[in-house]
Tab-separated table of C-alpha atoms and ligand atoms in Angstrom:
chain	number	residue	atom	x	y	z
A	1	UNK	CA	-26.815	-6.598	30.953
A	2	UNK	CA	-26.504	-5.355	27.400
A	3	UNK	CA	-24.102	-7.470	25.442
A	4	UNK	CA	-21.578	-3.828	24.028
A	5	UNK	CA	-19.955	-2.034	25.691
A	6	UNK	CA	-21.333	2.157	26.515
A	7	UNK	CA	-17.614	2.495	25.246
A	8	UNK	CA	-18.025	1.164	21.830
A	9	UNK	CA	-21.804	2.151	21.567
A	10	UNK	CA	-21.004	6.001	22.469
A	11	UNK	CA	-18.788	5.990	19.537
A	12	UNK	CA	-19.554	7.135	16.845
A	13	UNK	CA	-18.963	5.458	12.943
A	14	UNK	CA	-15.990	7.100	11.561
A	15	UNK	CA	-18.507	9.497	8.265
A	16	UNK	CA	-15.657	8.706	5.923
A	17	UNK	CA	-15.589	4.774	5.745
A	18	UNK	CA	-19.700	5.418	6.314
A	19	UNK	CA	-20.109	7.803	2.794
A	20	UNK	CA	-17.787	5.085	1.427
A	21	UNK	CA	-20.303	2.250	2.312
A	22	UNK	CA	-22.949	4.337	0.930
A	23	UNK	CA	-20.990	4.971	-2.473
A	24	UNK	CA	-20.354	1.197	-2.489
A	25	UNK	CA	-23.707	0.419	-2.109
A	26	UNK	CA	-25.110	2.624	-5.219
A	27	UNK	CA	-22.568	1.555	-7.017
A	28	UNK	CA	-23.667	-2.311	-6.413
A	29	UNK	CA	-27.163	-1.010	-7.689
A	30	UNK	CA	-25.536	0.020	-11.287
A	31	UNK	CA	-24.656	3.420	-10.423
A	32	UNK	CA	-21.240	5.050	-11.651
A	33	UNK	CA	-20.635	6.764	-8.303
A	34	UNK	CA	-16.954	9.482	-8.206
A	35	UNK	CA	-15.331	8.654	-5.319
A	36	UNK	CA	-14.049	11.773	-3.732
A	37	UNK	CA	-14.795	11.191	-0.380
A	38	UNK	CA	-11.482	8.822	1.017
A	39	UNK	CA	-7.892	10.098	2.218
A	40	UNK	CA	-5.756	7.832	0.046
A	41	UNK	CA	-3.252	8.692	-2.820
A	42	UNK	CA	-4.385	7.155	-5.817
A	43	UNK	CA	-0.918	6.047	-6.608
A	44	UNK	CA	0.764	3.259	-6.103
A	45	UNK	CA	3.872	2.614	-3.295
A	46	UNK	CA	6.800	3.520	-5.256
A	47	UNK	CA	8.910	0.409	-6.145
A	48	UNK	CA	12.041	1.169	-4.327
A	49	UNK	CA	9.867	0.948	-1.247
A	50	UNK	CA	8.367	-2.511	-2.580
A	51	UNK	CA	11.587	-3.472	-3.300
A	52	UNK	CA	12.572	-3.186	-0.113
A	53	UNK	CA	9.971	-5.111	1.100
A	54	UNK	CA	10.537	-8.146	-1.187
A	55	UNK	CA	14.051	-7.638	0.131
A	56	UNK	CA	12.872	-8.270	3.470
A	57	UNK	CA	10.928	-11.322	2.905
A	58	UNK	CA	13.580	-13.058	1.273
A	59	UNK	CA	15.830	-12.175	3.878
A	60	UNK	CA	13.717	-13.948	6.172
A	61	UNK	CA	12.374	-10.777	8.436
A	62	UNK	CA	9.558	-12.738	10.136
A	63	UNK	CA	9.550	-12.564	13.540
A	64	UNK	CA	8.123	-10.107	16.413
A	65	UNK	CA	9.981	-7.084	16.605
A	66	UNK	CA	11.102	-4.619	18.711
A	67	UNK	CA	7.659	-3.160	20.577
A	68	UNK	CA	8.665	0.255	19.605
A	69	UNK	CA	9.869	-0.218	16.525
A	70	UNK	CA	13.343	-1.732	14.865
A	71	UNK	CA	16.573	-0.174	16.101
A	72	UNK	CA	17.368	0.460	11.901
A	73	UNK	CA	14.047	2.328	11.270
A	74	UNK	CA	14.350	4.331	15.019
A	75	UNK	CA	17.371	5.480	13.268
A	76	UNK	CA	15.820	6.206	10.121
A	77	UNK	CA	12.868	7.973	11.841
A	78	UNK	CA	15.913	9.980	14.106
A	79	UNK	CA	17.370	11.099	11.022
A	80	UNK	CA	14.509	12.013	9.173
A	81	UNK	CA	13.337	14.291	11.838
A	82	UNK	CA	16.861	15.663	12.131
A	83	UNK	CA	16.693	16.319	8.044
A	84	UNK	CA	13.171	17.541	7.316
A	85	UNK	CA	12.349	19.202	11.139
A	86	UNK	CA	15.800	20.184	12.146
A	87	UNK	CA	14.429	17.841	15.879
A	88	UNK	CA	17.039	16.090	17.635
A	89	UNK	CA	15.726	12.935	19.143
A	90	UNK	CA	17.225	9.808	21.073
A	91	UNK	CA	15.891	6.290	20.596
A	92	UNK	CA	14.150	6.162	23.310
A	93	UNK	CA	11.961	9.189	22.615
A	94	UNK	CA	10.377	7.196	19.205
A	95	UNK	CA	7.718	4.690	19.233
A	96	UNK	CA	6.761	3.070	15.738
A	97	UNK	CA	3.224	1.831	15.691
A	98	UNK	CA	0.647	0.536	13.219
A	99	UNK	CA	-0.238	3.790	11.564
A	100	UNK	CA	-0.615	7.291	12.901
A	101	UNK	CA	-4.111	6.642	13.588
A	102	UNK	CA	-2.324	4.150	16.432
A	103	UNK	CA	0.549	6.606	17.388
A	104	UNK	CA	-2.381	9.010	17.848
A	105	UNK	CA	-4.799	6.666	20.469
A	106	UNK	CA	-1.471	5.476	22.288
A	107	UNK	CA	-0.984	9.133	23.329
A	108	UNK	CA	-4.794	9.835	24.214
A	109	UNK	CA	-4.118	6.723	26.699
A	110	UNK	CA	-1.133	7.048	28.174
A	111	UNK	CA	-1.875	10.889	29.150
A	112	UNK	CA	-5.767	11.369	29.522
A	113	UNK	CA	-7.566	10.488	32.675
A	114	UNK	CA	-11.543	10.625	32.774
A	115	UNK	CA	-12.260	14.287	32.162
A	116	UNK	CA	-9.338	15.658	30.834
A	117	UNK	CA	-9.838	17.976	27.616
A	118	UNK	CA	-8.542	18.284	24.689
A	119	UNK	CA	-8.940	21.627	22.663
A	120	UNK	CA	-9.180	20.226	19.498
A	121	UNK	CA	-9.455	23.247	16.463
A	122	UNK	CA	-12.353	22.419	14.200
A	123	UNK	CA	-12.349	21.351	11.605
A	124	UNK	CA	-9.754	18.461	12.831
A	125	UNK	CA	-9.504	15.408	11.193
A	126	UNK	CA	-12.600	12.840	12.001
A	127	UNK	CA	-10.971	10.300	13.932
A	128	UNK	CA	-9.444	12.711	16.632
A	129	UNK	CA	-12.626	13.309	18.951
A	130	UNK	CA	-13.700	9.768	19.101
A	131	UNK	CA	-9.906	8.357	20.084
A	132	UNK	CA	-10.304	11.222	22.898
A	133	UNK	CA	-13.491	9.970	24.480
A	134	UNK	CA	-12.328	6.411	24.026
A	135	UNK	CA	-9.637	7.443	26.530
A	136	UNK	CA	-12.274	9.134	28.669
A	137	UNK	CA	-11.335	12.368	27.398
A	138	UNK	CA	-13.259	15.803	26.931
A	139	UNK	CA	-12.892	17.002	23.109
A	140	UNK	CA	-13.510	20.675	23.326
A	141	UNK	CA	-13.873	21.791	19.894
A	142	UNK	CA	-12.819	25.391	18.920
A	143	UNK	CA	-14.642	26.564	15.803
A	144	UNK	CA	-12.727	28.301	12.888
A	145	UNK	CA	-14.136	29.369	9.315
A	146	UNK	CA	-12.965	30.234	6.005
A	147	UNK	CA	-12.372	33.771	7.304
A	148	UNK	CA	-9.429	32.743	8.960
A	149	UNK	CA	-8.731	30.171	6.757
A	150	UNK	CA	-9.495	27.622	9.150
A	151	UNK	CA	-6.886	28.224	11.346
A	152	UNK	CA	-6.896	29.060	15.345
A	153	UNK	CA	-6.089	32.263	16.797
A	154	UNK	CA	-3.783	32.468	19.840
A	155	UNK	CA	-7.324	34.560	21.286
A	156	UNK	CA	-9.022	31.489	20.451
A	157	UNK	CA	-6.838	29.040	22.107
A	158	UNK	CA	-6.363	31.525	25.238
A	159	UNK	CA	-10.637	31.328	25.573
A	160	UNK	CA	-10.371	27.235	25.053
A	161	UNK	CA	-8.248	26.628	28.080
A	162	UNK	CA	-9.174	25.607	31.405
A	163	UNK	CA	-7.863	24.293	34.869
A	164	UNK	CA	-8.939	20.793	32.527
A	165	UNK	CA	-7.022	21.187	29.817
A	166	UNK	CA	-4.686	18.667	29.400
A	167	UNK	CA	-3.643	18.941	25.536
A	168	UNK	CA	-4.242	20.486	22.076
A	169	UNK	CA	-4.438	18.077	18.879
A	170	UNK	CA	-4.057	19.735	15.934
A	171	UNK	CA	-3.196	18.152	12.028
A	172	UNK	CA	-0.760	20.968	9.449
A	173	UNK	CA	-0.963	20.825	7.020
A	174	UNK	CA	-4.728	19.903	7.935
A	175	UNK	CA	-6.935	17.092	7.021
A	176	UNK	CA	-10.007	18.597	6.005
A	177	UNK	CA	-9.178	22.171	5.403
A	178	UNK	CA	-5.598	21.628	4.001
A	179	UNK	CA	-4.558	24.664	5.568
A	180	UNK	CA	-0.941	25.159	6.715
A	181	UNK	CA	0.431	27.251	9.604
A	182	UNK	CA	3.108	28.951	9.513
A	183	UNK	CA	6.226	29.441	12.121
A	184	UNK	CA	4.657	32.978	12.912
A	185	UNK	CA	1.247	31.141	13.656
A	186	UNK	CA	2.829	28.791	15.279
A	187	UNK	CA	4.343	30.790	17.589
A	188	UNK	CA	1.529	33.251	18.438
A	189	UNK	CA	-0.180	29.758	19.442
A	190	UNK	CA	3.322	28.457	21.685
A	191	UNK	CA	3.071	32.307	23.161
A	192	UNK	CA	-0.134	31.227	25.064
A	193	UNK	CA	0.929	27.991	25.728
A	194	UNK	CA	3.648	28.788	27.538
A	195	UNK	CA	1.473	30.748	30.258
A	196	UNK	CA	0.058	26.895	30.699
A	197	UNK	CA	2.757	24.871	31.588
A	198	UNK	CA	1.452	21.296	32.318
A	199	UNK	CA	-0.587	21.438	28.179
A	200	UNK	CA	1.082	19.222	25.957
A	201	UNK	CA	0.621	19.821	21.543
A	202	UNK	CA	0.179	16.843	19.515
A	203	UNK	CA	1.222	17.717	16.392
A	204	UNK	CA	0.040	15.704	13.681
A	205	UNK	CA	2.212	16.521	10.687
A	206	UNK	CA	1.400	13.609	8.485
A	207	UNK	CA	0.944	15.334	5.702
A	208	UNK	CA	4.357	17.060	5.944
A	209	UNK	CA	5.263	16.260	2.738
A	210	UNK	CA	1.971	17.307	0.830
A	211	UNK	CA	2.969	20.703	1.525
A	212	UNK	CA	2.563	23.603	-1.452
A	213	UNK	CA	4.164	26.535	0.855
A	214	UNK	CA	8.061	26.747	0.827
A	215	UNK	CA	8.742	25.781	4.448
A	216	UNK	CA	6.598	22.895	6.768
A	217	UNK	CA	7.386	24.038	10.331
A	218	UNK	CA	7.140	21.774	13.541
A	219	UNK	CA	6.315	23.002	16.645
A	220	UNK	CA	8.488	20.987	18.752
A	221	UNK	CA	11.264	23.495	17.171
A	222	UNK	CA	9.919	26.064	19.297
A	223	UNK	CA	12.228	25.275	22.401
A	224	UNK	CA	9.785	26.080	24.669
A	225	UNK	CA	7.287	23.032	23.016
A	226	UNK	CA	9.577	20.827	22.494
A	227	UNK	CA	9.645	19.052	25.731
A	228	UNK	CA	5.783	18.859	25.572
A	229	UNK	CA	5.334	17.767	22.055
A	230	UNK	CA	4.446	14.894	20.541
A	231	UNK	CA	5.188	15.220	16.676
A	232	UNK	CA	3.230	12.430	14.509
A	233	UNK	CA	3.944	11.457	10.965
A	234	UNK	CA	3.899	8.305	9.579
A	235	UNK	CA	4.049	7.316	5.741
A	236	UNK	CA	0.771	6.440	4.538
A	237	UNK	CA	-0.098	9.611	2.551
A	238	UNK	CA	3.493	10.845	0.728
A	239	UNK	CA	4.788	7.437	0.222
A	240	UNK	CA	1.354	6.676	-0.734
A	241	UNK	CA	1.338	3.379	1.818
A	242	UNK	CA	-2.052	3.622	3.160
A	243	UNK	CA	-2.556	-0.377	3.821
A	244	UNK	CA	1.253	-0.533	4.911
A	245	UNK	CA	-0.089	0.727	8.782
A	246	UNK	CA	3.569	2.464	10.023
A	247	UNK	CA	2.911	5.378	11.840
A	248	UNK	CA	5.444	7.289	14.254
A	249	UNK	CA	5.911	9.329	17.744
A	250	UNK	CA	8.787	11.900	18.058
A	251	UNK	CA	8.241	12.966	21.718
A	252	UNK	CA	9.202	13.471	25.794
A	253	UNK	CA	10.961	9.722	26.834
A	254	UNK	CA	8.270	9.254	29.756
A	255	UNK	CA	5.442	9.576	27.434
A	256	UNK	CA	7.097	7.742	24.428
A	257	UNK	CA	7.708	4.722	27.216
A	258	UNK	CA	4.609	4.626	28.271
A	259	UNK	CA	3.766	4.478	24.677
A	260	UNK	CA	5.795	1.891	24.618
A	261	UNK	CA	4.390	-0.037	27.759
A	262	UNK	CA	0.415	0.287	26.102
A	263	UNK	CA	1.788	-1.358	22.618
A	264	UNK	CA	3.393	-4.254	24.723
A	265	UNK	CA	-0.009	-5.368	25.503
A	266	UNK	CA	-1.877	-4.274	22.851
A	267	UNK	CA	-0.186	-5.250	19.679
A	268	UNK	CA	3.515	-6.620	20.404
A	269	UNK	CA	4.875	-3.751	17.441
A	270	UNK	CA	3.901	-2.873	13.869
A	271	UNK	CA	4.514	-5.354	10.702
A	272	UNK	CA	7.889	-6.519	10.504
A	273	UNK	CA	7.967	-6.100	6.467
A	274	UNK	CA	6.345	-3.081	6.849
A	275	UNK	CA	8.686	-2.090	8.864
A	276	UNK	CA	11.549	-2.582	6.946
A	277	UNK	CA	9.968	-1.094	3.935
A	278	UNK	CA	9.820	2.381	5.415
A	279	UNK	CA	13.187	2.139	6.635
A	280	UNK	CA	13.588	2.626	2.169
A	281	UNK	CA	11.322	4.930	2.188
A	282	UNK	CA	12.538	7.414	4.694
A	283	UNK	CA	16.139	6.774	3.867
A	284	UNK	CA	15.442	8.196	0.142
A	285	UNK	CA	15.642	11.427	-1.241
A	286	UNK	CA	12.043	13.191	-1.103
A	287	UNK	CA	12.795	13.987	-4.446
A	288	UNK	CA	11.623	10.185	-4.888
A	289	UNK	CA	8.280	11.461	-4.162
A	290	UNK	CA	8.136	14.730	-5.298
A	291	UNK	CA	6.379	13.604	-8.429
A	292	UNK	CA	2.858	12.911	-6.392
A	293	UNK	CA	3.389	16.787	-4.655
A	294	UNK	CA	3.485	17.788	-8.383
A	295	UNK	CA	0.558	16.385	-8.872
A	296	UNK	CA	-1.535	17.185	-5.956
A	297	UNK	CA	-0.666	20.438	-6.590
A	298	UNK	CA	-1.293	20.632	-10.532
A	299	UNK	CA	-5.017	19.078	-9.187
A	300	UNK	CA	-5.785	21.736	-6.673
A	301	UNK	CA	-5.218	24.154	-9.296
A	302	UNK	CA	-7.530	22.858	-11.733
A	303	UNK	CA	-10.559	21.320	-8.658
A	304	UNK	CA	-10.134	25.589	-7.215
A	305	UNK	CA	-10.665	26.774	-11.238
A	306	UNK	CA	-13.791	24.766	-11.462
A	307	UNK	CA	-15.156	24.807	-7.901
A	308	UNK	CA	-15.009	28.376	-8.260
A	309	UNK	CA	-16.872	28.695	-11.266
A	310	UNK	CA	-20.037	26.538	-9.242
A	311	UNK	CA	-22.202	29.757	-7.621
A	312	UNK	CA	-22.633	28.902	-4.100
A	313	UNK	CA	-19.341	27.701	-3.444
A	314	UNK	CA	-17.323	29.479	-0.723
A	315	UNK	CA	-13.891	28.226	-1.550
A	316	UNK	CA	-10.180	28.811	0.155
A	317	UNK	CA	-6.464	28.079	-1.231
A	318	UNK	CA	-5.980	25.079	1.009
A	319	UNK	CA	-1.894	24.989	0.963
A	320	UNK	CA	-1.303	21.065	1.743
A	321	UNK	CA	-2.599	17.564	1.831
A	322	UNK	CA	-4.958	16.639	-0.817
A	323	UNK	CA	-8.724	17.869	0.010
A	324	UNK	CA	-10.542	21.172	-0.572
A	325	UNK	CA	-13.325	22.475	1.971
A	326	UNK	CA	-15.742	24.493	0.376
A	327	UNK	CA	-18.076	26.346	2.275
A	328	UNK	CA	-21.607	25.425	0.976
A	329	UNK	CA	-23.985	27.153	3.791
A	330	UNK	CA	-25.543	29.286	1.094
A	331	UNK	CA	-27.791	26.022	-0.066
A	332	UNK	CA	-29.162	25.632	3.461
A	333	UNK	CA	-32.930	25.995	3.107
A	334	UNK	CA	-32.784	25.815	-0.521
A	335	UNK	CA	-34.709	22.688	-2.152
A	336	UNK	CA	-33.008	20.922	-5.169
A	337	UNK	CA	-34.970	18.521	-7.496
A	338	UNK	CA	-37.642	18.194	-4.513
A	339	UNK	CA	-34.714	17.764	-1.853
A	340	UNK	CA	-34.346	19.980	1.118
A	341	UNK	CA	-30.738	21.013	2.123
A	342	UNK	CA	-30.621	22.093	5.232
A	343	UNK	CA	-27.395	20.964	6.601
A	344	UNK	CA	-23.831	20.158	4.885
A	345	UNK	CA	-24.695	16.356	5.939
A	346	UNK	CA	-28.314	16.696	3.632
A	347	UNK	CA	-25.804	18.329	0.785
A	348	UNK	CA	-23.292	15.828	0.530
A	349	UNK	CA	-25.730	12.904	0.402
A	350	UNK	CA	-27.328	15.361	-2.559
A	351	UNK	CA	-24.683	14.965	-4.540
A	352	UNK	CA	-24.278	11.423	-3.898
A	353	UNK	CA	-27.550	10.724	-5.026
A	354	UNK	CA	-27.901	13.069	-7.698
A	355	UNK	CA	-24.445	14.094	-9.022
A	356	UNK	CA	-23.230	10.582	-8.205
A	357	UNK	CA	-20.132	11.876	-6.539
A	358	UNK	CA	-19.351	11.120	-3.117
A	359	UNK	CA	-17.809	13.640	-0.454
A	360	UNK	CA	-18.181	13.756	2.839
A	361	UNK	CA	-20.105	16.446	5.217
A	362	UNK	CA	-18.271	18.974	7.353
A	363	UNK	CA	-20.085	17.794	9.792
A	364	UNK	CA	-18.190	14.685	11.032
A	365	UNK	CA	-15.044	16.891	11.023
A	366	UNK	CA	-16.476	19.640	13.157
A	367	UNK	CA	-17.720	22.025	10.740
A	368	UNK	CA	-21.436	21.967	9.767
A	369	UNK	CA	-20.840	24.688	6.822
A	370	UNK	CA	-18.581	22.858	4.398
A	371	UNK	CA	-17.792	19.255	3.188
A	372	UNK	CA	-14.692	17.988	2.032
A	373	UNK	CA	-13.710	16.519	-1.636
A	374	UNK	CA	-10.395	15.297	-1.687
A	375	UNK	CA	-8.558	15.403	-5.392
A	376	UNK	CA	-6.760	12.017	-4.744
A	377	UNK	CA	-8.210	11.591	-7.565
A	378	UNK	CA	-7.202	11.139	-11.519
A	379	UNK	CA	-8.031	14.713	-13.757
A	380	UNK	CA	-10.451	13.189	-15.762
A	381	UNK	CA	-12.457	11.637	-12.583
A	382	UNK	CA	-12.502	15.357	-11.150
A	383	UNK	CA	-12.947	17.369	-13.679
A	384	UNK	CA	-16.143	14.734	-14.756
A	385	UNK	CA	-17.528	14.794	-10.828
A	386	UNK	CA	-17.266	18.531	-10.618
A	387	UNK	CA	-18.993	18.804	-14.229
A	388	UNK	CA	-21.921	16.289	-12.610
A	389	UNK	CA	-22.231	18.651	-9.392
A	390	UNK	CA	-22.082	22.005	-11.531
A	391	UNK	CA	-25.279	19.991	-13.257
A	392	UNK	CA	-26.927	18.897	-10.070
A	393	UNK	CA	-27.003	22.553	-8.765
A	394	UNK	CA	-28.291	24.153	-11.568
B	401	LIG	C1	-4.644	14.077	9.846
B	401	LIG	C2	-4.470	12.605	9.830
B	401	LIG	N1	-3.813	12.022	10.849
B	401	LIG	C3	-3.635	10.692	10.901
B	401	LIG	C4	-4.122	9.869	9.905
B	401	LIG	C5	-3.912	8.386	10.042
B	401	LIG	O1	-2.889	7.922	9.233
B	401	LIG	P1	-2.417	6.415	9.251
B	401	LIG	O2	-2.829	5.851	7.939
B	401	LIG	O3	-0.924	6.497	9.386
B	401	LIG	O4	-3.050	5.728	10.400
B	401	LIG	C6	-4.813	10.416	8.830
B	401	LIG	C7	-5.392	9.546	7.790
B	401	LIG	O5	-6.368	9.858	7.136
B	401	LIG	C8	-4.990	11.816	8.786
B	401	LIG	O6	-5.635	12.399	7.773
């Protein structure tokens, strides 16, 4: 009897922590590797949310909580939905958990059965189709490209679905493409949906916040969605609380219970100090945090300028989060310094090796044209890494 699992050996490394390893490893040899390749704000929490958290310590918050989250921060999560998403939600509809990533595998397990699909539009962030066939799912990936800026068409979505289909898992704005879609695209896509009754929409909208467009839209708004949505956010990426783990469900009671019930066993609730941290952080003003959108944004600006000035590079105006997805199929075939590219997986470990920056291949986020950089990342870092890939092209 082998000693793992088919469940654990079917899955596959998540390509982001792997190009990570990789950089580390280089870098352990002497080489001054540009990380470009992880999801993380480079800043650090903002102190009234540490604050808070000292707060809590002293104050003696130390034991198991609430499964689904404390009452306070249900509230605070209630609220915030009610503020920034104009959703109304009850207590029992929220489940906190330890990071989105967690809110996100929770909901492949309470609804999928072996066999179900999911139609997830690629590219989707990396993480999604492995937590789907953990659950027994079916990913069924729907390609996009730059020419629609990444983004699904209701024909698209109509062509995906089948007597199987069970949901659609989609991230806006989008981790890799950064691409945002708006009410109108939004509901072109709830148009067909509603000709499918028994799909649910998880709607990952974690990067809310990282939004460059005037107006994030949810689709649980739609009243037609909104009893079979389940709205994700959580506050690792605009509070910039990546190690912090809280994640969050907005969503139908039964499936928010059951949520609920899978936790119980599974991890008895997220970090208590934690916990009351981003009770602070969603409480406060998102003008708190509106110096990091600055940023991002001021970066994009600046990685677009120089990207576009790299021949080869097939680049779109990615309007949230903090990553841009060039389309680099034009090097396929080409050789580089003796190298043969023939895939976006063969260029990104080019420019590992030979530009010394690290990104990661379109490849493990459905796309096998383009790779993602993100620009969580200080000026001077990107404006040196895109110098050392202009160099490593030429
Ligand atoms: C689209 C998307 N969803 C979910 C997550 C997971 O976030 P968390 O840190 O809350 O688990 C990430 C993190 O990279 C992400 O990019």
């Amino acid at each position: 009897m082998a000693l793992l699992s088919e469940r654990v050996l079917n899955m596959s490394t998540s390509a982001t922590l792997a190009m990570a390893a990789k950089a580390r490893e280089l870098k352990n040899e002497g080489k001054n590797i540009i990380g470009l390749s992880l999801g993380e704000p480079d800043f650090n929490t903002p102190d009234f949310i540490k604050e808070a958290a000292i707060q809590a310590i002293n104050d003696n918050y130390n034991s198991y909580t609430p499964v689904d989250g404390y009452a306070e921060l249900k509230d605070a999560i209630i609220q915030k939905f009610k503020r920034d998403n104009n959703l109304t939600y009850t207590p029992n509809q929220i489940v906190v958990s330890t990071g989105a990533k967690q809110s996100l595998a929770n909901v492949a397990m309470v609804l999928l059965n072996d066999g179900d699909e999911v139609i997830l539009p690629a590219p989707f962030w990396v993480s999604y189709s492995d937590i789907v066939k953990l659950a027994e799912g079916v990913p069924v990936e729907v390609s996009t490209s730059i020419e629609t800026d990444f983004k699904m068409t209701p024909e698209q979505l109509e062509a995906a679905i089948t007597p199987k289909t069970k949901m659609i898992w989609f991230s806006s704005p989008c981790n890799p493409s950064g691409s945002v879609y708006s009410e109108a695209e939004l509901r072109a896509l709830a148009a067909v949906l509603e000709k499918h009754p028994n799909i649910y929409v998880v709607s990952d909208e974690i990067y809310e916040h990282i939004n460059f467009t005037s107006e994030h839209f949810s689709i649980a708004r739609i009243p037609s969605m909104y009893d079979r949505t389940i709205t994700v956010n959580g506050v690792s990426k605009a509070f910039a609380m990546t190690g912090w783990r809280i994640g969050y469900i907005g969503g139908p009671e039964k499936i928010a219970r059951a949520c609920n019930k899978i936790q119980g066993q599974i991890t008895s609730g997220a970090n208590c100090i934690a916990q009351r941290a981003t009770i602070a952080a969603l409480e406060a003003s998102t003008d708190k945090i509106q110096y990091m959108i600055d940023e991002f944004l001021k970066r994009r600006d600046i990685v677009l300028e120089l990207l576009q000035e790299i021949e080869g590079f097939n680049v779109n105006v990615p309007e949230g989060a903090f990553y841009v997805f060039p389309d680099i199929s034009s090097f396929f075939g080409k050789t580089l310094r003796g190298k043969t590219i023939n895939n976006a997986t063969d260029f990104s470990t080019y420019l590992l090796e030979e530009a010394l920056v690290a990104t990661v291949t379109g490849e493990a986020f459905g796309n096998p044209n383009c790779i993602r950089i993100s620009y969580a990342a200080s000026e001077a870092e990107l404006r040196q890494a895109i110098q050392q890939i202009k160099e490593a092209l030429q």
